[in-house]
Short mmCIF file of C-alpha atoms and ligand atoms in Angstrom, two decimals:
data_model
loop_
_atom_site.label_atom_id
_atom_site.label_comp_id
_atom_site.label_asym_id
_atom_site.label_seq_id
_atom_site.Cartn_x
_atom_site.Cartn_y
_atom_site.Cartn_z
CA MET A 1 -17.09 -9.11 31.32
CA LYS A 2 -20.08 -10.90 29.83
CA ASN A 3 -23.51 -11.62 31.29
CA ILE A 4 -24.09 -15.35 31.29
CA CYS A 5 -27.04 -17.39 32.50
CA VAL A 6 -26.37 -21.04 33.38
CA ILE A 7 -29.37 -23.40 33.43
CA GLY A 8 -28.97 -26.41 35.75
CA SER A 9 -26.82 -26.36 38.90
CA GLY A 10 -25.49 -29.92 38.93
CA TYR A 11 -21.88 -31.00 38.41
CA VAL A 12 -21.51 -29.31 35.02
CA GLY A 13 -23.68 -26.26 35.70
CA MET A 14 -22.04 -25.45 39.03
CA VAL A 15 -18.54 -25.76 37.65
CA THR A 16 -19.34 -23.80 34.47
CA ALA A 17 -21.08 -21.00 36.40
CA THR A 18 -18.40 -20.72 39.07
CA CYS A 19 -15.41 -20.88 36.72
CA PHE A 20 -16.88 -18.31 34.32
CA ALA A 21 -17.56 -16.06 37.32
CA ASP A 22 -13.98 -16.51 38.43
CA LEU A 23 -12.82 -15.41 34.98
CA GLY A 24 -14.59 -12.08 35.65
CA ASN A 25 -18.04 -12.57 34.10
CA LYS A 26 -21.38 -11.97 35.78
CA ILE A 27 -23.25 -15.23 36.16
CA VAL A 28 -26.79 -16.05 37.17
CA ALA A 29 -27.22 -19.77 37.81
CA VAL A 30 -30.80 -21.05 37.49
CA ASP A 31 -32.19 -24.37 38.71
CA VAL A 32 -35.74 -25.66 39.06
CA ASP A 33 -34.82 -27.42 42.31
CA GLU A 34 -35.83 -24.91 44.98
CA GLY A 35 -34.10 -26.82 47.77
CA LYS A 36 -30.81 -26.78 45.87
CA ILE A 37 -31.01 -23.04 45.16
CA GLU A 38 -31.95 -22.29 48.76
CA LYS A 39 -28.90 -24.22 49.97
CA LEU A 40 -26.65 -22.51 47.44
CA LYS A 41 -27.85 -19.11 48.62
CA GLN A 42 -26.76 -20.14 52.13
CA GLY A 43 -23.37 -21.28 50.84
CA VAL A 44 -24.11 -25.01 51.12
CA MET A 45 -22.86 -27.03 48.12
CA PRO A 46 -25.33 -29.51 46.60
CA ILE A 47 -22.43 -31.72 45.42
CA TYR A 48 -18.97 -32.64 46.61
CA GLU A 49 -16.36 -31.35 44.19
CA PRO A 50 -12.88 -30.47 45.48
CA GLY A 51 -12.26 -26.71 45.51
CA LEU A 52 -15.80 -25.75 44.49
CA GLU A 53 -17.02 -24.37 47.80
CA GLU A 54 -14.14 -21.88 48.16
CA LEU A 55 -14.51 -20.74 44.56
CA VAL A 56 -18.28 -20.24 44.93
CA GLU A 57 -17.79 -18.25 48.11
CA ARG A 58 -15.16 -16.01 46.50
CA ASN A 59 -17.35 -15.23 43.48
CA VAL A 60 -20.57 -14.76 45.45
CA ASN A 61 -18.74 -12.29 47.69
CA ALA A 62 -17.40 -10.50 44.62
CA LYS A 63 -21.00 -10.20 43.34
CA ARG A 64 -20.21 -12.08 40.16
CA LEU A 65 -22.27 -15.20 40.95
CA TYR A 66 -25.99 -15.37 41.80
CA PHE A 67 -28.41 -18.27 42.26
CA THR A 68 -32.12 -18.25 41.46
CA THR A 69 -35.06 -20.42 40.42
CA SER A 70 -36.30 -17.66 38.13
CA TYR A 71 -35.57 -17.82 34.39
CA GLU A 72 -36.69 -14.18 34.09
CA GLU A 73 -34.00 -13.11 36.54
CA GLY A 74 -31.42 -15.34 34.87
CA LEU A 75 -32.13 -14.13 31.35
CA GLN A 76 -32.71 -10.47 32.13
CA ASP A 77 -29.24 -9.23 31.13
CA ALA A 78 -27.83 -12.41 29.60
CA ASP A 79 -25.98 -12.45 26.27
CA PHE A 80 -25.39 -16.19 26.57
CA VAL A 81 -27.41 -18.97 28.18
CA PHE A 82 -25.71 -22.31 28.87
CA ILE A 83 -27.97 -25.37 29.09
CA CYS A 84 -26.40 -27.79 31.62
CA VAL A 85 -29.34 -30.03 32.57
CA GLY A 86 -29.20 -33.83 32.86
CA THR A 87 -29.67 -36.19 29.91
CA PRO A 88 -30.16 -39.57 31.63
CA SER A 89 -30.85 -42.88 29.88
CA ALA A 90 -34.44 -43.50 28.84
CA VAL A 91 -36.05 -46.94 28.38
CA ASP A 92 -34.08 -48.21 25.37
CA GLY A 93 -30.85 -46.54 26.34
CA GLU A 94 -31.50 -43.44 24.26
CA ALA A 95 -30.81 -40.07 25.91
CA ASP A 96 -33.89 -38.70 27.66
CA LEU A 97 -34.18 -35.11 26.47
CA LYS A 98 -37.11 -34.01 28.62
CA TYR A 99 -34.99 -31.64 30.72
CA VAL A 100 -33.35 -30.10 27.63
CA ARG A 101 -36.78 -29.66 26.05
CA ALA A 102 -38.16 -27.97 29.19
CA ALA A 103 -35.12 -25.68 29.44
CA ALA A 104 -35.33 -24.69 25.75
CA GLN A 105 -39.06 -24.01 26.01
CA THR A 106 -38.70 -21.85 29.11
CA ILE A 107 -35.78 -19.93 27.58
CA ALA A 108 -37.96 -19.23 24.53
CA GLU A 109 -40.84 -18.03 26.70
CA LYS A 110 -38.73 -15.80 28.96
CA MET A 111 -36.06 -14.31 26.69
CA THR A 112 -36.47 -10.60 26.06
CA LYS A 113 -33.44 -9.82 23.89
CA PRO A 114 -31.15 -11.58 21.34
CA LEU A 115 -29.34 -14.51 22.88
CA ILE A 116 -26.79 -17.22 22.15
CA VAL A 117 -28.06 -20.53 23.49
CA VAL A 118 -25.15 -22.85 24.30
CA ASN A 119 -25.79 -26.53 24.78
CA LYS A 120 -23.36 -28.09 27.27
CA SER A 121 -25.46 -31.11 28.12
CA THR A 122 -24.40 -34.29 26.30
CA VAL A 123 -27.06 -34.67 23.63
CA PRO A 124 -27.66 -36.93 20.62
CA VAL A 125 -26.50 -35.72 17.23
CA GLY A 126 -29.20 -33.49 15.80
CA THR A 127 -30.33 -32.07 19.16
CA GLY A 128 -28.95 -28.62 18.34
CA ASP A 129 -31.26 -28.32 15.33
CA TRP A 130 -34.15 -29.68 17.39
CA THR A 131 -33.44 -27.17 20.20
CA ALA A 132 -33.54 -24.30 17.69
CA GLU A 133 -36.89 -25.54 16.43
CA ILE A 134 -38.32 -25.76 19.95
CA ILE A 135 -37.19 -22.21 20.74
CA ARG A 136 -38.52 -20.86 17.46
CA ASN A 137 -41.91 -22.48 18.02
CA ALA A 138 -42.21 -21.49 21.69
CA GLN A 139 -41.23 -17.82 21.36
CA PRO A 140 -44.27 -15.58 21.94
CA GLU A 141 -42.76 -13.20 19.35
CA PRO A 142 -39.62 -13.70 17.21
CA ILE A 143 -36.35 -12.59 18.84
CA ASP A 144 -32.96 -13.39 17.28
CA PHE A 145 -31.02 -16.30 18.73
CA ALA A 146 -28.38 -18.84 17.71
CA VAL A 147 -27.72 -22.32 19.06
CA VAL A 148 -24.13 -23.43 19.69
CA SER A 149 -22.99 -26.87 20.82
CA CYS A 150 -20.17 -26.68 23.37
CA PRO A 151 -19.72 -30.14 24.88
CA GLU A 152 -18.20 -30.49 28.33
CA PHE A 153 -15.19 -32.74 28.92
CA LEU A 154 -14.61 -32.26 32.65
CA ARG A 155 -14.20 -35.20 35.01
CA GLU A 156 -15.83 -35.28 38.42
CA GLY A 157 -13.26 -34.97 41.19
CA SER A 158 -11.00 -32.72 39.10
CA ALA A 159 -13.71 -30.64 37.45
CA ILE A 160 -12.36 -27.17 38.24
CA ALA A 161 -8.85 -27.98 37.07
CA ASP A 162 -10.32 -29.60 33.95
CA PHE A 163 -12.40 -26.49 33.18
CA MET A 164 -9.47 -24.15 33.74
CA ASN A 165 -6.89 -26.28 31.87
CA PRO A 166 -8.80 -28.09 29.12
CA ASP A 167 -7.06 -30.23 26.50
CA ARG A 168 -9.36 -28.52 23.98
CA ASN A 169 -12.69 -26.77 23.72
CA VAL A 170 -15.14 -27.63 20.97
CA PHE A 171 -17.79 -25.34 19.48
CA GLY A 172 -20.27 -26.26 16.78
CA SER A 173 -22.95 -24.20 15.09
CA THR A 174 -24.62 -23.43 11.81
CA ASN A 175 -23.81 -19.84 12.79
CA ARG A 176 -20.00 -19.54 12.73
CA GLU A 177 -20.03 -16.07 14.27
CA ALA A 178 -22.04 -17.29 17.26
CA ALA A 179 -19.65 -20.24 17.71
CA GLU A 180 -16.70 -17.80 17.68
CA GLU A 181 -18.39 -15.57 20.26
CA VAL A 182 -18.80 -18.53 22.60
CA ALA A 183 -15.19 -19.57 21.93
CA HIS A 184 -14.05 -16.07 22.99
CA LEU A 185 -15.51 -16.68 26.46
CA TYR A 186 -12.80 -19.33 26.84
CA ASP A 187 -9.94 -17.13 25.50
CA PRO A 188 -8.41 -16.56 28.98
CA LEU A 189 -7.75 -20.32 29.23
CA GLY A 190 -5.47 -20.30 26.17
CA ALA A 191 -6.62 -23.75 25.13
CA VAL A 192 -6.82 -25.36 21.70
CA THR A 193 -10.12 -24.52 20.05
CA VAL A 194 -12.04 -26.65 17.56
CA ILE A 195 -14.81 -24.81 15.71
CA THR A 196 -16.98 -27.02 13.57
CA ASP A 197 -20.56 -27.69 12.54
CA ILE A 198 -23.13 -28.50 15.22
CA ARG A 199 -23.64 -32.22 14.47
CA THR A 200 -19.90 -32.88 14.36
CA SER A 201 -19.48 -31.12 17.70
CA GLU A 202 -22.22 -33.25 19.26
CA MET A 203 -20.57 -36.39 17.87
CA ILE A 204 -17.10 -35.38 19.16
CA LYS A 205 -18.49 -35.60 22.70
CA TYR A 206 -19.98 -39.08 22.30
CA ALA A 207 -17.00 -40.39 20.36
CA SER A 208 -14.59 -39.12 23.04
CA ASN A 209 -16.48 -40.76 25.91
CA ALA A 210 -17.01 -43.97 23.95
CA PHE A 211 -13.32 -44.15 23.06
CA LEU A 212 -12.23 -43.76 26.69
CA ALA A 213 -14.78 -46.38 27.74
CA THR A 214 -13.43 -48.66 25.01
CA ARG A 215 -9.90 -48.38 26.41
CA ILE A 216 -11.21 -49.38 29.84
CA SER A 217 -13.15 -52.36 28.49
CA PHE A 218 -10.12 -53.35 26.42
CA ILE A 219 -7.83 -53.46 29.44
CA ASN A 220 -10.51 -55.19 31.51
CA GLU A 221 -10.76 -57.92 28.88
CA ILE A 222 -6.97 -58.22 28.91
CA SER A 223 -7.15 -58.49 32.72
CA ILE A 224 -9.39 -61.55 32.53
CA ILE A 225 -6.99 -63.17 30.05
CA CYS A 226 -4.06 -62.26 32.35
CA GLU A 227 -5.74 -64.15 35.18
CA ARG A 228 -5.88 -67.29 33.03
CA LEU A 229 -2.36 -66.95 31.67
CA GLY A 230 -0.52 -65.76 34.76
CA ALA A 231 0.41 -62.20 33.70
CA ASP A 232 -0.03 -58.98 35.69
CA VAL A 233 -2.29 -56.48 33.91
CA THR A 234 -0.89 -53.48 35.79
CA GLU A 235 2.56 -54.23 34.36
CA VAL A 236 1.04 -54.98 30.96
CA ALA A 237 -0.64 -51.54 30.96
CA ARG A 238 2.60 -49.88 32.07
CA GLY A 239 4.51 -51.62 29.33
CA MET A 240 1.91 -50.62 26.75
CA GLY A 241 1.51 -47.04 27.98
CA TYR A 242 5.10 -45.98 27.23
CA ASP A 243 4.31 -46.41 23.53
CA LYS A 244 3.45 -42.83 22.51
CA ARG A 245 0.83 -44.12 20.09
CA ILE A 246 -0.97 -45.82 22.99
CA GLY A 247 -0.28 -43.57 26.00
CA PRO A 248 -0.76 -44.46 29.68
CA HIS A 249 -4.25 -43.06 30.36
CA PHE A 250 -7.45 -45.00 30.95
CA LEU A 251 -5.71 -48.35 31.09
CA ASN A 252 -6.47 -49.20 34.72
CA ALA A 253 -8.26 -52.52 34.96
CA GLY A 254 -10.73 -52.72 37.82
CA ALA A 255 -14.40 -52.95 38.65
CA GLY A 256 -15.44 -51.45 35.29
CA PHE A 257 -16.48 -47.94 34.40
CA GLY A 258 -19.42 -46.33 36.18
CA GLY A 259 -20.74 -42.86 36.79
CA SER A 260 -23.39 -40.72 35.21
CA CYS A 261 -21.71 -40.53 31.81
CA PHE A 262 -19.72 -43.42 30.28
CA PRO A 263 -22.45 -46.07 30.77
CA LYS A 264 -25.26 -43.82 29.55
CA ASP A 265 -23.29 -42.22 26.73
CA VAL A 266 -22.02 -45.50 25.23
CA LYS A 267 -25.59 -46.80 25.41
CA ALA A 268 -26.99 -43.64 23.80
CA LEU A 269 -24.42 -43.74 20.98
CA ALA A 270 -25.17 -47.41 20.32
CA ASN A 271 -28.87 -46.54 20.29
CA MET A 272 -28.27 -43.68 17.82
CA ALA A 273 -26.38 -46.08 15.56
CA LEU A 274 -29.11 -48.74 15.80
CA ILE A 275 -32.03 -46.48 15.03
CA HIS A 276 -30.13 -45.15 12.03
CA GLY A 277 -29.70 -48.65 10.66
CA THR A 278 -26.13 -49.56 11.62
CA HIS A 279 -24.82 -52.30 13.88
CA PRO A 280 -22.62 -50.89 16.68
CA GLN A 281 -20.66 -54.10 17.36
CA LEU A 282 -17.74 -52.53 19.18
CA LEU A 283 -19.95 -50.35 21.42
CA ASN A 284 -22.05 -53.40 22.30
CA ALA A 285 -18.90 -55.31 23.24
CA VAL A 286 -17.66 -52.39 25.37
CA MET A 287 -20.91 -52.48 27.38
CA GLU A 288 -20.95 -56.27 27.62
CA ILE A 289 -17.38 -56.41 28.94
CA ASN A 290 -18.20 -53.68 31.45
CA ASP A 291 -21.19 -55.62 32.80
CA PHE A 292 -19.12 -58.78 32.96
CA GLN A 293 -16.33 -57.04 34.89
CA ARG A 294 -18.74 -56.26 37.75
CA LYS A 295 -20.15 -59.79 37.70
CA HIS A 296 -16.65 -61.26 37.64
CA LEU A 297 -15.72 -59.40 40.84
CA GLY A 298 -18.92 -60.62 42.50
CA MET A 299 -18.09 -64.20 41.47
CA LYS A 300 -14.53 -63.82 42.78
CA ILE A 301 -15.90 -62.74 46.18
CA ARG A 302 -18.32 -65.67 46.29
CA GLN A 303 -15.65 -68.21 45.34
CA LEU A 304 -13.36 -66.94 48.10
CA LEU A 305 -16.19 -67.49 50.59
CA ASP A 306 -16.58 -71.20 49.73
CA ASP A 307 -19.15 -70.50 47.02
CA SER A 308 -21.76 -68.94 49.27
CA VAL A 309 -22.13 -65.42 50.62
CA ASP A 310 -25.32 -66.26 52.51
CA GLY A 311 -25.08 -64.81 56.03
CA LYS A 312 -21.52 -63.56 55.41
CA VAL A 313 -20.40 -60.04 56.27
CA ILE A 314 -18.73 -58.35 53.32
CA GLY A 315 -16.70 -55.26 54.11
CA MET A 316 -16.59 -52.69 51.32
CA LEU A 317 -14.13 -49.84 51.01
CA GLY A 318 -15.52 -47.22 48.64
CA LEU A 319 -18.99 -46.66 47.23
CA ALA A 320 -18.57 -43.69 44.86
CA PHE A 321 -18.05 -44.56 41.18
CA LYS A 322 -14.54 -43.08 41.42
CA PRO A 323 -12.51 -41.21 44.06
CA ASN A 324 -12.93 -37.52 44.94
CA THR A 325 -16.64 -37.43 44.27
CA ASP A 326 -19.84 -38.20 46.16
CA ASP A 327 -21.49 -39.37 42.92
CA ILE A 328 -22.88 -42.91 43.14
CA ARG A 329 -24.74 -42.93 39.81
CA ASP A 330 -24.15 -46.35 38.20
CA SER A 331 -21.35 -47.06 40.65
CA PRO A 332 -19.86 -50.57 40.26
CA ALA A 333 -19.73 -50.79 44.08
CA LEU A 334 -23.50 -50.51 44.33
CA THR A 335 -24.15 -53.04 41.55
CA ILE A 336 -21.86 -55.53 43.30
CA ALA A 337 -23.42 -54.77 46.71
CA ARG A 338 -26.93 -55.36 45.32
CA THR A 339 -25.93 -58.70 43.74
CA LEU A 340 -24.30 -59.94 46.94
CA MET A 341 -27.21 -58.80 49.13
CA ASN A 342 -29.60 -60.70 46.83
CA GLN A 343 -27.50 -63.76 47.56
CA GLY A 344 -27.91 -63.27 51.32
CA ALA A 345 -24.79 -61.27 52.19
CA LYS A 346 -24.68 -58.44 54.68
CA ILE A 347 -22.77 -55.44 53.39
CA ARG A 348 -20.84 -53.15 55.70
CA ALA A 349 -19.22 -50.17 53.99
CA TYR A 350 -17.33 -46.93 54.31
CA ASP A 351 -16.79 -44.11 51.81
CA PRO A 352 -15.24 -40.74 52.70
CA VAL A 353 -17.97 -38.63 51.04
CA ALA A 354 -20.60 -40.77 49.28
CA MET A 355 -22.36 -42.31 52.30
CA GLU A 356 -25.09 -39.66 52.54
CA ASN A 357 -26.17 -40.46 48.98
CA VAL A 358 -26.06 -44.22 49.62
CA LYS A 359 -28.41 -43.89 52.63
CA ASP A 360 -31.27 -43.00 50.27
CA GLU A 361 -30.29 -45.32 47.42
CA LEU A 362 -29.49 -48.54 49.33
CA PRO A 363 -30.66 -48.17 52.94
CA THR A 364 -29.89 -51.82 53.75
CA ILE A 365 -26.13 -51.29 53.57
CA GLU A 366 -24.61 -50.82 57.03
CA LEU A 367 -22.53 -47.64 56.89
CA VAL A 368 -19.67 -47.18 59.35
CA GLU A 369 -17.29 -44.37 60.13
CA ASN A 370 -13.90 -45.65 59.00
CA PRO A 371 -12.13 -48.50 57.16
CA TYR A 372 -11.21 -50.30 60.40
CA ALA A 373 -14.85 -50.45 61.47
CA VAL A 374 -15.58 -52.03 58.07
CA ALA A 375 -12.96 -54.73 58.66
CA ASP A 376 -14.05 -55.45 62.23
CA GLY A 377 -15.61 -58.93 62.16
CA ALA A 378 -16.02 -59.00 58.35
CA ASP A 379 -15.51 -62.27 56.46
CA ILE A 380 -13.81 -60.55 53.53
CA LEU A 381 -12.63 -57.02 52.64
CA VAL A 382 -13.25 -55.61 49.15
CA VAL A 383 -11.84 -52.36 47.73
CA LEU A 384 -14.16 -50.82 45.13
CA THR A 385 -13.09 -47.16 44.94
CA GLU A 386 -9.42 -46.16 44.96
CA TRP A 387 -9.63 -43.34 47.50
CA ASN A 388 -6.15 -42.22 48.60
CA GLU A 389 -6.99 -42.85 52.25
CA PHE A 390 -7.29 -46.61 51.55
CA LYS A 391 -3.80 -46.83 50.10
CA GLN A 392 -1.82 -46.66 53.32
CA LEU A 393 -4.06 -48.26 55.91
CA ASP A 394 -2.50 -50.11 58.85
CA MET A 395 -2.95 -53.46 57.13
CA LYS A 396 -1.65 -55.43 60.13
CA ARG A 397 -4.52 -53.95 62.15
CA VAL A 398 -6.97 -54.60 59.31
CA LYS A 399 -5.88 -58.25 59.18
CA LYS A 400 -6.37 -58.69 62.92
CA LEU A 401 -9.87 -57.19 62.74
CA LEU A 402 -11.07 -59.42 59.90
CA ASN A 403 -12.67 -62.81 60.62
CA GLU A 404 -10.70 -64.20 57.69
CA PRO A 405 -7.73 -62.37 56.14
CA ILE A 406 -9.23 -62.26 52.66
CA LEU A 407 -8.65 -59.13 50.57
CA VAL A 408 -10.20 -58.45 47.15
CA ASP A 409 -8.53 -55.42 45.60
CA GLY A 410 -11.04 -54.38 42.94
CA ARG A 411 -8.91 -51.36 41.93
CA ASN A 412 -5.41 -52.85 42.18
CA ILE A 413 -4.20 -50.35 44.78
CA TYR A 414 -2.03 -52.75 46.81
CA LYS A 415 1.11 -54.72 45.97
CA PRO A 416 0.13 -58.40 45.83
CA GLN A 417 3.49 -59.56 47.23
CA THR A 418 3.29 -57.19 50.23
CA MET A 419 -0.27 -58.25 51.04
CA ARG A 420 0.67 -61.94 50.83
CA GLU A 421 3.68 -61.36 53.09
CA LEU A 422 1.30 -59.80 55.61
CA GLY A 423 -0.70 -63.01 55.51
CA PHE A 424 -3.67 -61.95 53.38
CA VAL A 425 -5.32 -64.17 50.81
CA TYR A 426 -5.03 -61.45 48.15
CA ARG A 427 -6.91 -61.20 44.85
CA GLY A 428 -6.52 -58.21 42.56
CA VAL A 429 -7.93 -57.75 39.06
CA GLY A 430 -5.89 -59.43 36.33
CA ARG A 431 -2.90 -60.05 38.52
CA GLY A 432 -1.62 -63.53 37.79
CA PHE A 433 -3.16 -67.01 37.73
CA ASN A 434 -6.86 -66.69 38.63
CA GLY A 435 -5.96 -63.47 40.38
CA GLU A 436 -3.59 -65.32 42.69
CA GLY A 437 -0.45 -63.44 41.72
CA VAL A 438 2.37 -63.92 39.26
CA ARG A 439 4.53 -66.95 39.97
CA SER A 440 8.03 -66.05 41.02
CA ASP A 441 9.54 -69.46 39.99
P1 LIG B 501 -26.93 -33.18 37.29
O1 LIG B 501 -28.03 -34.16 37.33
O2 LIG B 501 -25.89 -33.18 38.35
O3 LIG B 501 -27.53 -31.70 37.24
C1 LIG B 501 -28.57 -31.30 36.42
C2 LIG B 501 -29.31 -30.14 37.07
O4 LIG B 501 -30.27 -29.61 36.18
C3 LIG B 501 -30.09 -30.52 38.34
O5 LIG B 501 -29.71 -29.69 39.41
C4 LIG B 501 -31.57 -30.29 37.95
O6 LIG B 501 -32.36 -29.87 39.03
C5 LIG B 501 -31.42 -29.21 36.90
N1 LIG B 501 -32.55 -29.09 35.98
C6 LIG B 501 -33.29 -30.09 35.39
N2 LIG B 501 -34.20 -29.57 34.58
C7 LIG B 501 -34.09 -28.22 34.64
C8 LIG B 501 -34.74 -27.14 34.00
N3 LIG B 501 -35.71 -27.34 33.12
N4 LIG B 501 -34.35 -25.89 34.29
C9 LIG B 501 -33.35 -25.65 35.18
N5 LIG B 501 -32.69 -26.64 35.81
C10 LIG B 501 -33.04 -27.90 35.53
O7 LIG B 501 -26.26 -33.36 35.85
P2 LIG B 501 -24.71 -33.21 35.45
O8 LIG B 501 -23.94 -34.37 35.96
O9 LIG B 501 -24.25 -31.84 35.76
O10 LIG B 501 -24.81 -33.41 33.86
C11 LIG B 501 -25.43 -32.44 33.05
C12 LIG B 501 -25.13 -32.78 31.59
O11 LIG B 501 -23.73 -32.64 31.33
C13 LIG B 501 -25.49 -34.20 31.16
O12 LIG B 501 -25.91 -34.18 29.83
C14 LIG B 501 -24.16 -34.94 31.27
O13 LIG B 501 -24.10 -36.05 30.40
C15 LIG B 501 -23.19 -33.88 30.84
N6 LIG B 501 -21.84 -34.03 31.40
C16 LIG B 501 -21.69 -34.37 32.71
C17 LIG B 501 -20.39 -34.44 33.26
C18 LIG B 501 -20.17 -34.86 34.69
O14 LIG B 501 -19.02 -35.08 35.05
N7 LIG B 501 -21.18 -34.99 35.53
C19 LIG B 501 -19.29 -34.16 32.46
C20 LIG B 501 -19.49 -33.80 31.11
C21 LIG B 501 -20.78 -33.72 30.60
C1 LIG B 502 -15.77 -38.93 32.15
C2 LIG B 502 -14.75 -38.36 31.15
O1 LIG B 502 -13.43 -38.67 31.61
C3 LIG B 502 -14.90 -36.86 31.01
O2 LIG B 502 -14.00 -36.36 30.02
C4 LIG B 502 -16.34 -36.53 30.59
O3 LIG B 502 -16.54 -35.14 30.53
C5 LIG B 502 -17.31 -37.13 31.60
O4 LIG B 502 -17.08 -38.57 31.69
C6 LIG B 502 -18.72 -36.95 31.16
O5 LIG B 502 -19.02 -36.88 30.00
O6 LIG B 502 -19.50 -36.88 32.09
P1 LIG B 502 -16.01 -39.05 34.80
O7 LIG B 502 -17.17 -39.94 34.52
O8 LIG B 502 -16.16 -37.94 35.77
O9 LIG B 502 -15.51 -38.36 33.42
O10 LIG B 502 -14.81 -39.92 35.35
P2 LIG B 502 -13.60 -40.75 34.72
O11 LIG B 502 -12.38 -40.38 35.44
O12 LIG B 502 -13.56 -40.69 33.26
O13 LIG B 502 -14.01 -42.24 35.16
C7 LIG B 502 -15.15 -42.88 34.65
C8 LIG B 502 -15.20 -44.32 35.14
O14 LIG B 502 -14.18 -45.09 34.52
C9 LIG B 502 -14.98 -44.48 36.64
O15 LIG B 502 -15.86 -45.46 37.14
C10 LIG B 502 -13.55 -44.95 36.76
O16 LIG B 502 -13.32 -45.74 37.91
C11 LIG B 502 -13.43 -45.79 35.49
N1 LIG B 502 -12.03 -45.91 35.03
C12 LIG B 502 -11.37 -44.81 34.59
C13 LIG B 502 -11.44 -47.16 35.00
O17 LIG B 502 -12.05 -48.18 35.40
N2 LIG B 502 -10.15 -47.26 34.53
C14 LIG B 502 -9.46 -46.19 34.07
O18 LIG B 502 -8.30 -46.35 33.65
C15 LIG B 502 -10.08 -44.93 34.11
#
């Protein structure tokens, strides 16, 4: 049993705190957002993450997990403090470190005994050294501490399983002993461990996200070529994925990558490269292709509506940036909705869990209670998040409800042939000539 303080109760902080508690440690989770902490104390989750609520309840009841806004309380008995605050994009795409700075400063001011400070936020290479400097300068009197980088690789929607069954855990520090102590916290998981220096650890995180984003942009570029040449990108990806050197993951063409991480992290890495005098050509192309993929879907929708969306009702299935999350940060669905609304369209949408968040972000979208209500009287139906519940809709009913039986499958969840047999004008992503399907002759 270790005493651990977790700073920041967002997606990463909540999962880290709860999973470490479940492994038998005593955790105090600290957040500056009073409303969030108040809700957590009442058992109300600030985010939607499958399995989280039950796990929080179990560990709160077992008195292994506490929530507070007080750093003093959080640090009182702590041997480790995990920084899990946001690192959003700043003006030029660089990571904005204001939350990390504030957390480091407050830790320095409130710590009363030696401490290992673990950075889980995704931060530019060099931030570990900078964090140590901030702590050193802000301590009222010198107390021993070490800084360890321990990047997080979980995915939203499967975060608990990812924490409990990681492909690897990475630890970086100038203080090897401290890195090993943090690594021991993960011993019960039996995962592969990489212990390295702090800058390499920070770079492993950016390089991993950028590589996955590159695979997505690669297959999206292939999808556009498939549309011109009459091939089906889903079959192309399947045929590629069996090659062990390539593998099947992250080869789904679609609306492009979104979320709070890939877009900002690729941008931040490109920015790091630029300000250090190199030219990140591939990273720039990855971002450009991703922007184009969203625009391309918007253009496809417009073309199918006789080149004008003005006054048309566009039905959207899915608003979250991916299934099994309520996160709408940089969601392709919202970018496409904004573009179409600027061109005069009316958007009617449904998402199983993200609608509350959309109400604040884009109040002009009409939100309805199920996929059939979306289709009712719409001029076109567009799938933008591949939620399971969209995969087996009563498509005969959907077709009857639509004004025109036009279906844009932005995540390739339906079989083109089946949809055409049902009488839909079907367009997927990268599925045959101009998205019209592979010729059977
Ligand atoms: P988030 O925005 O969901 O949560 C951050 C939390 O930190 C918020 O609750 C905020 O109130 C709190 N906070 C801000 N400043 C604070 C301070 N000074 N003291 C205490 N609390 C403070 O962010 P997130 O999605 O959990 O991401 C956190 C970091 O982890 C980012 O760097 C992100 O890139 C990285 N990351 C995220 C994921 C993911 O799936 N979301 C996965 C891997 C890594
Ligand atoms: C991603 C990484 O997968 C995690 O390892 C990492 O920890 C996290 O970013 C982070 O640093 O925050 P996440 O953003 O939760 O996790 O979701 P992913 O499943 O990776 O999907 C990201 C985006 O790519 C989504 O918009 C998804 O729709 C899109 N995507 C994914 C595709 O378009 N095609 C694919 O084949 C896979």
